[in-house]
Coordinates of C-alpha atoms in Angstrom, one line a residue:
M1 CA 1.5 13.7 44.1
T2 CA 0.1 15.7 47.0
A3 CA -1.1 19.2 46.3
P4 CA 0.8 21.7 48.5
E5 CA -2.2 23.2 50.1
T6 CA -2.9 19.9 51.8
L7 CA 0.6 19.7 53.4
T8 CA 0.5 20.7 57.0
D9 CA 3.2 18.4 58.4
P10 CA 6.4 20.5 59.0
E11 CA 8.7 17.7 57.7
S12 CA 6.7 17.4 54.5
L13 CA 6.9 21.2 54.0
R14 CA 10.6 21.1 54.8
E15 CA 11.2 18.4 52.2
R16 CA 9.2 20.3 49.6
A17 CA 11.1 23.5 50.2
L18 CA 14.5 21.7 50.2
D19 CA 13.6 20.0 46.9
A20 CA 12.6 23.3 45.3
L21 CA 15.7 25.1 46.5
T22 CA 18.0 22.3 45.4
T23 CA 16.4 21.9 42.0
A24 CA 16.8 25.7 41.4
R25 CA 20.4 25.7 42.5
D26 CA 21.3 22.7 40.3
R27 CA 19.9 24.5 37.3
T28 CA 21.7 27.8 38.2
A29 CA 24.9 25.8 38.3
L30 CA 24.3 24.3 34.9
L31 CA 23.6 27.6 33.3
T32 CA 26.7 29.3 34.8
S33 CA 29.2 26.4 34.5
C34 CA 28.7 25.5 30.8
V35 CA 30.6 28.6 29.6
E36 CA 33.9 30.2 30.4
D37 CA 34.2 33.2 32.7
P38 CA 34.5 35.8 29.9
E39 CA 31.0 34.6 28.7
L40 CA 29.7 35.1 32.3
T41 CA 30.9 38.6 32.6
A42 CA 30.0 39.7 29.0
Q43 CA 26.7 41.4 28.3
H44 CA 25.2 39.4 25.4
S45 CA 22.4 41.9 24.8
P46 CA 21.5 45.3 26.4
L47 CA 18.2 43.7 27.2
M48 CA 19.8 41.3 29.6
S49 CA 22.2 41.3 32.5
P50 CA 25.6 39.6 32.4
L51 CA 25.1 36.0 33.7
V52 CA 27.4 36.8 36.6
W53 CA 25.0 39.5 37.8
D54 CA 22.1 37.1 37.9
L55 CA 24.3 34.6 39.8
A56 CA 25.1 37.0 42.6
H57 CA 21.7 38.6 42.6
I58 CA 20.2 35.2 43.3
G59 CA 22.4 34.8 46.3
N60 CA 21.7 38.4 47.5
Q61 CA 17.9 37.9 47.4
E62 CA 18.2 34.7 49.3
E63 CA 20.3 36.4 51.9
L64 CA 17.9 39.3 52.2
W65 CA 14.8 37.2 52.7
L66 CA 15.9 33.9 54.3
L67 CA 18.8 35.0 56.4
R68 CA 17.8 38.6 57.3
A69 CA 14.0 38.7 57.1
V70 CA 13.2 35.2 58.3
A71 CA 16.1 34.4 60.6
G72 CA 16.9 37.9 61.7
R73 CA 20.6 37.6 61.0
D74 CA 23.1 40.4 60.3
A75 CA 23.9 41.2 56.7
M76 CA 26.8 39.2 55.3
R77 CA 27.9 41.8 52.7
P78 CA 25.7 44.9 53.0
E79 CA 28.0 46.8 50.7
I80 CA 26.8 44.8 47.6
D81 CA 23.1 45.2 48.2
G82 CA 22.8 48.2 45.9
L83 CA 24.8 46.4 43.1
Y84 CA 22.2 43.7 43.0
D85 CA 19.1 45.7 43.5
A86 CA 17.1 45.2 40.2
F87 CA 15.4 48.6 40.5
E88 CA 18.6 50.6 41.2
H89 CA 20.5 49.8 38.1
P90 CA 19.0 49.2 34.6
R91 CA 20.2 46.0 32.9
A92 CA 22.2 48.0 30.3
E93 CA 24.3 49.6 33.0
R94 CA 25.1 46.5 35.0
P95 CA 28.3 45.5 33.1
S96 CA 29.9 48.8 34.3
L97 CA 29.3 48.1 37.9
P98 CA 32.0 46.6 40.2
L99 CA 30.3 43.2 40.2
L100 CA 31.6 40.2 42.0
P101 CA 33.8 38.2 39.7
P102 CA 32.5 34.6 38.8
A103 CA 34.5 32.7 41.5
E104 CA 33.5 35.2 44.2
A105 CA 29.9 35.2 43.1
R106 CA 29.8 31.4 43.3
K107 CA 31.4 31.4 46.7
Y108 CA 28.9 34.1 48.0
A109 CA 25.9 32.3 46.7
A110 CA 27.1 28.9 48.1
E111 CA 27.8 30.4 51.5
V112 CA 24.3 32.0 51.6
R113 CA 22.8 28.7 50.6
G114 CA 24.6 26.8 53.3
R115 CA 23.3 29.2 56.0
A116 CA 19.8 29.2 54.4
L117 CA 19.6 25.4 54.7
D118 CA 20.4 25.8 58.4
V119 CA 17.5 28.2 58.7
L120 CA 15.3 25.7 56.8
E121 CA 16.3 22.9 59.2
G122 CA 14.9 24.8 62.1
A123 CA 12.0 26.5 60.5
A124 CA 8.6 26.1 62.2
F125 CA 6.4 27.1 59.2
H126 CA 3.8 29.0 61.2
G127 CA 3.5 32.5 62.6
T128 CA 4.0 35.4 60.2
P129 CA 2.7 35.3 56.6
L130 CA 6.3 35.2 55.5
T131 CA 7.1 31.9 57.3
R132 CA 3.6 30.3 57.2
A133 CA 3.7 27.0 55.1
G134 CA 7.3 27.9 54.1
F135 CA 6.2 30.8 51.9
A136 CA 9.6 32.6 52.0
F137 CA 11.4 29.4 51.0
G138 CA 9.0 28.9 48.1
M139 CA 9.3 32.6 47.1
I140 CA 13.1 32.3 46.9
A141 CA 12.9 29.0 44.9
Q142 CA 10.6 30.7 42.5
H143 CA 12.8 33.8 42.3
E144 CA 15.8 31.7 41.4
Q145 CA 13.9 29.7 38.8
Q146 CA 12.7 32.9 37.2
H147 CA 16.3 34.1 37.0
D148 CA 17.3 30.8 35.6
E149 CA 14.7 31.3 32.8
T150 CA 16.2 34.8 32.3
M151 CA 19.7 33.3 32.0
L152 CA 18.4 30.8 29.5
I153 CA 17.1 33.7 27.5
T154 CA 20.7 35.1 27.6
H155 CA 22.0 31.8 26.4
Q156 CA 19.6 32.1 23.4
L157 CA 20.8 35.6 22.7
R158 CA 24.5 34.5 22.7
R159 CA 26.1 34.5 19.3
A160 CA 28.7 31.8 20.3
P161 CA 28.4 28.1 19.5
A162 CA 25.9 26.0 21.5
A163 CA 26.8 25.6 25.2
L164 CA 23.6 23.7 26.3
T165 CA 22.2 20.4 25.1
A166 CA 19.0 18.6 25.9
P167 CA 17.0 15.8 24.3
D168 CA 14.1 16.8 22.0
P169 CA 10.5 16.2 23.0
A170 CA 9.2 12.8 22.0
P171 CA 7.8 12.8 18.5
V172 CA 4.0 12.6 18.3
P173 CA 1.6 12.1 15.4
R174 CA 0.4 15.4 13.9
F175 CA -2.6 16.7 15.8
T176 CA -5.8 16.1 14.0
G177 CA -8.3 17.0 16.7
P178 CA -10.7 20.0 16.6
S179 CA -9.0 23.4 16.0
E180 CA -11.0 25.1 18.7
V181 CA -13.0 24.4 21.8
L182 CA -16.1 26.1 23.1
V183 CA -15.8 27.3 26.7
P184 CA -19.4 27.8 28.0
G185 CA -20.2 31.2 29.6
G186 CA -20.8 31.8 33.2
P187 CA -19.0 32.4 36.5
F188 CA -15.8 30.7 37.7
T189 CA -13.3 31.2 40.4
M190 CA -10.2 33.1 39.3
G191 CA -7.0 33.4 41.3
T192 CA -6.3 31.6 44.6
S193 CA -6.5 32.1 48.3
T194 CA -5.2 28.7 49.2
E195 CA -2.1 28.0 47.2
P196 CA 0.6 28.5 49.9
W197 CA 3.4 29.7 47.6
A198 CA 1.2 31.8 45.3
L199 CA 2.5 35.3 44.8
D200 CA 0.6 38.4 45.6
N201 CA -0.7 39.2 42.1
E202 CA -2.4 35.7 42.0
R203 CA -4.5 36.6 45.1
P204 CA -7.2 36.6 46.3
A205 CA -9.6 34.0 44.7
H206 CA -12.7 35.8 43.4
R207 CA -15.6 35.1 41.1
R208 CA -15.6 36.3 37.5
T209 CA -18.3 35.9 34.8
V210 CA -17.1 35.3 31.3
P211 CA -19.4 35.0 28.2
S212 CA -19.1 31.9 26.1
F213 CA -16.1 31.9 23.7
F214 CA -14.1 29.6 21.5
I215 CA -10.4 29.1 22.1
D216 CA -7.7 27.4 20.0
T217 CA -7.1 23.8 21.1
T218 CA -3.4 24.2 20.8
P219 CA -1.0 27.2 20.5
V220 CA -0.6 28.7 17.1
T221 CA 2.1 26.8 15.2
N222 CA 5.0 27.9 13.0
A223 CA 3.2 26.7 9.9
A224 CA 0.1 28.7 10.7
Y225 CA 2.2 31.8 11.5
L226 CA 4.2 31.3 8.2
A227 CA 0.9 31.6 6.4
F228 CA 0.5 35.1 7.9
I229 CA 4.0 36.0 6.8
E230 CA 3.6 34.7 3.3
D231 CA 0.3 36.5 3.0
G232 CA 2.1 39.8 3.5
G233 CA 1.0 40.2 7.1
Y234 CA 4.0 42.3 8.2
G235 CA 3.3 44.7 5.3
D236 CA -0.4 45.2 5.8
E237 CA -1.3 48.0 8.2
R238 CA -4.9 46.7 8.6
W239 CA -3.8 44.0 11.0
W240 CA -1.7 46.1 13.4
T241 CA -2.5 48.5 16.2
P242 CA -1.0 51.9 15.4
E243 CA 1.8 51.3 18.0
G244 CA 2.5 47.9 16.7
W245 CA 2.6 49.1 13.1
D246 CA 5.1 51.9 14.0
H247 CA 7.2 49.4 15.9
V248 CA 7.5 46.7 13.2
R249 CA 8.1 49.3 10.5
G250 CA 10.5 51.3 12.5
H251 CA 12.6 48.2 13.4
G252 CA 12.3 46.4 10.1
I253 CA 10.6 43.4 11.7
E254 CA 9.4 40.8 9.1
A255 CA 9.4 37.5 11.1
P256 CA 9.7 36.2 14.6
L257 CA 13.0 36.9 16.3
F258 CA 15.9 34.5 15.4
W259 CA 14.2 33.6 12.0
R260 CA 15.7 34.3 8.6
R261 CA 14.9 33.3 5.1
E262 CA 17.6 31.5 3.1
G263 CA 17.4 29.6 -0.1
G264 CA 13.7 29.5 -0.3
Q265 CA 13.2 28.2 3.3
W266 CA 12.9 29.7 6.7
L267 CA 15.6 29.0 9.2
R268 CA 15.9 29.8 12.9
R269 CA 18.8 30.0 15.4
R270 CA 18.1 28.1 18.6
F271 CA 20.7 28.1 21.4
G272 CA 23.6 28.3 19.0
V273 CA 22.2 25.8 16.4
T274 CA 20.7 26.9 13.0
E275 CA 17.8 24.7 11.8
V276 CA 14.8 24.7 9.5
V277 CA 11.8 26.1 11.3
P278 CA 9.7 23.1 12.4
P279 CA 6.2 23.5 11.1
D280 CA 4.3 21.7 13.9
E281 CA 5.9 23.5 16.9
P282 CA 4.2 26.4 18.6
V283 CA 5.5 29.7 17.2
L284 CA 8.1 31.2 19.6
H285 CA 9.7 34.7 20.1
V286 CA 6.9 36.8 18.9
S287 CA 5.8 40.1 20.5
W288 CA 2.3 40.9 21.7
Y289 CA 2.0 43.2 18.7
E290 CA 2.8 40.3 16.4
A291 CA 0.4 37.9 18.2
D292 CA -2.3 40.5 18.1
A293 CA -1.8 41.2 14.3
Y294 CA -1.9 37.5 13.5
A295 CA -5.1 37.1 15.4
R296 CA -6.7 40.0 13.5
W297 CA -5.5 38.5 10.2
A298 CA -7.0 35.2 11.1
G299 CA -10.4 36.8 11.9
R300 CA -9.9 36.1 15.6
R301 CA -8.5 37.9 18.7
L302 CA -6.2 37.1 21.6
P303 CA -8.0 35.7 24.7
T304 CA -8.5 37.9 27.7
E305 CA -6.6 36.8 30.8
E306 CA -10.0 35.7 32.4
E307 CA -10.8 33.6 29.3
W308 CA -7.4 32.0 29.4
E309 CA -7.7 31.0 33.1
K310 CA -11.2 29.7 32.7
A311 CA -10.1 27.5 29.8
A312 CA -7.2 26.3 31.8
R313 CA -8.7 25.8 35.3
H314 CA -12.5 25.6 35.3
D315 CA -14.1 22.1 35.6
P316 CA -17.7 22.6 34.5
A317 CA -18.8 19.2 35.8
A318 CA -17.7 20.0 39.3
D319 CA -18.0 23.8 39.0
R320 CA -14.7 24.4 40.5
S321 CA -11.3 25.7 39.5
R322 CA -8.4 23.2 39.4
R323 CA -4.7 24.0 40.2
Y324 CA -3.8 22.9 36.7
P325 CA -5.8 21.9 33.6
W326 CA -5.4 18.2 34.4
G327 CA -6.3 18.5 38.1
D328 CA -4.6 19.4 41.4
A329 CA -1.5 17.2 41.3
D330 CA 1.9 18.7 40.6
P331 CA 3.1 18.5 36.9
T332 CA 4.9 15.4 35.7
P333 CA 6.7 14.9 32.3
E334 CA 3.4 13.4 31.0
H335 CA 1.5 16.6 31.7
A336 CA 3.6 19.4 30.3
N337 CA 6.9 20.5 28.8
L338 CA 8.5 22.3 31.8
G339 CA 11.8 22.7 33.6
Q340 CA 14.3 23.1 30.7
R341 CA 13.9 19.3 30.2
H342 CA 13.9 20.2 26.5
L343 CA 15.3 23.3 24.8
R344 CA 12.3 23.7 22.5
P345 CA 8.5 23.5 22.5
A346 CA 6.9 20.2 21.9
P347 CA 4.8 19.7 18.7
A348 CA 1.3 21.2 18.9
G349 CA -1.2 18.6 20.3
S350 CA 1.4 17.0 22.6
Y351 CA 0.6 16.0 26.2
P352 CA -3.0 14.7 26.0
A353 CA -2.7 13.8 29.8
G354 CA -2.3 17.5 30.4
E355 CA -5.4 18.7 28.6
S356 CA -8.2 20.7 30.4
P357 CA -11.6 19.3 31.2
L358 CA -12.9 20.7 27.9
G359 CA -10.0 19.3 25.9
V360 CA -7.7 22.4 25.5
R361 CA -4.0 21.3 25.2
Q362 CA -0.6 22.7 26.2
L363 CA -2.0 25.5 28.4
I364 CA 0.9 24.8 30.8
G365 CA 4.5 24.7 29.4
D366 CA 5.9 25.0 25.9
V367 CA 5.4 28.7 25.3
W368 CA 4.2 31.7 27.4
E369 CA 0.9 32.8 25.9
W370 CA 0.1 36.4 25.3
T371 CA -3.3 37.6 26.4
S372 CA -5.1 40.8 25.4
S373 CA -5.2 42.0 29.1
D374 CA -3.1 44.7 30.8
L375 CA -1.6 43.7 34.1
A376 CA -4.0 44.8 36.9
P377 CA -4.6 43.9 40.5
Y378 CA -7.4 41.5 41.5
P379 CA -10.1 42.9 43.7
G380 CA -8.8 42.8 47.3
F381 CA -5.1 42.7 46.2
A382 CA -2.5 43.4 48.9
A383 CA 1.2 43.8 48.1
F384 CA 3.3 41.1 49.8
P385 CA 6.0 40.9 50.8
Y386 CA 7.1 44.0 48.8
R387 CA 5.5 46.4 46.4
E388 CA 8.2 45.9 43.7
Y389 CA 7.2 42.4 42.9
S390 CA 3.9 43.3 41.3
E391 CA 2.3 46.6 42.3
V392 CA 4.8 48.9 40.5
F393 CA 4.0 47.1 37.2
F394 CA 0.2 47.5 37.3
G395 CA -1.0 49.5 34.3
P396 CA -1.5 49.6 30.5
E397 CA 2.3 49.4 29.8
Y398 CA 2.4 45.7 30.4
K399 CA 0.5 42.8 28.8
V400 CA -0.2 39.6 30.7
L401 CA 1.3 36.2 29.6
R402 CA 0.0 33.0 31.0
G403 CA 0.9 29.3 31.1
G404 CA 4.7 29.1 31.3
S405 CA 7.2 27.8 28.8
F406 CA 9.6 24.9 28.4
A407 CA 12.0 27.2 30.3
V408 CA 9.8 27.5 33.4
D409 CA 10.2 25.2 36.4
P410 CA 7.0 23.7 37.9
V411 CA 7.6 25.6 41.2
A412 CA 7.1 28.9 39.2
C413 CA 4.2 27.8 37.1
R414 CA 0.6 27.0 37.9
G415 CA -2.9 27.7 36.6
T416 CA -3.0 31.0 38.5
F417 CA 0.5 32.2 37.8
R418 CA 0.8 35.6 36.0
N419 CA 3.6 36.9 33.9
W420 CA 3.9 40.2 32.2
D421 CA 6.1 42.2 29.8
Y422 CA 6.1 45.1 27.4
P423 CA 4.2 44.4 24.2
I424 CA 7.4 44.8 22.1
R425 CA 9.3 42.0 23.9
R426 CA 10.4 39.1 21.7
Q427 CA 13.5 37.6 23.4
I428 CA 11.2 35.9 25.9
F429 CA 9.9 32.4 25.2
S430 CA 6.5 33.8 24.1
G431 CA 3.8 32.4 21.8
F432 CA 0.1 32.6 21.8
R433 CA -3.3 31.0 21.0
T434 CA -6.3 32.8 19.6
A435 CA -10.0 33.0 20.6
R436 CA -13.3 34.3 19.2
D437 CA -16.7 35.2 20.6
A438 CA -19.3 32.5 20.6
G439 CA -22.4 33.3 18.5
P440 CA -26.0 33.4 19.8
G441 CA -27.2 30.0 21.0
C442 CA -23.8 28.8 22.3
A443 CA -24.2 27.8 25.9

């Protein structure tokens, strides 16, 4: 499959943009058609918007950027802009707003999409940075897929019976490879200046030097995390930062979100289904505080963002950074668990075709991986096309996650993609892997 930075033909770019937009809208339709209207208008958690808000917000952002900014058209419904401005109203307040009801929200989003496809048909893909290589269309496809992941989180938080189904990942033999991989020290290229749909916080490409380190071959599993629980990890202040200790004690947290102990075994709730916690899957729904405490308990640490990206992208033989661990080609189902194809992570050690040059597996897909790093701009960062995408989040309040999850579409996931959240967050599809410094003599 052709890497997008090599696409210069307008028709190929148009086809890529159309496919990304269509895939996103199909997923939005699935997530908002599998429940009745009262479920769409309800707020299933104060952490999340009603599903109907996300639906109309998707349409509103598409109108703002593709119809108004790119095509220069007049606003279709300017009176609703404030309702769907993510910075104007916190999520907890959105149910009280005069939101478009489900049928009207669907109609609005569909009308915007029809007009946006007309704009795409006549797009030239050159000129301003917003239109060059179809950036605005890629940005909107990524935005919709990010909200689709948010809506999937809302489905997980619902207390009602299951509304979504998907096949499980293919079973694989238990992984028996090395538990960790040495990543040699030295410089590498972090970030990108060539990926046409990369967002501002991924830019520009720049050189970083990272000392040698070891990193887990696979994400930390449920079985490994259970050992931390059974060893009293949640009750031992030694493993926690002061803020993390205060948080877990203050909220009575004793296990990952959606887990409970019953009859001598651990169960979890997953999209309306209760099941035994599968030991070989990467652990899911843990906060940064929990990930950090586990790493300390295990005598290790979380990788820095630089370490994670070097492990994922650097090809030491060619001394270059790949788009993905496996190379420059877009993901396929053989490479990674992405796109809501499954509703769970695959067992640790899956997807050997997707491993990095050094043999690290599942760096893309399955679970978002917490790093030790705060969200910060790269040298030479420039906000584009608006400050509120990244710049307003820079600082120590947010921790960086990398790699994507089973809930992420490939259009919104690559080796340079950066995600972030508060260290308390657990409803997101978050896991982690650990690292450690390499000793003297490790190249």
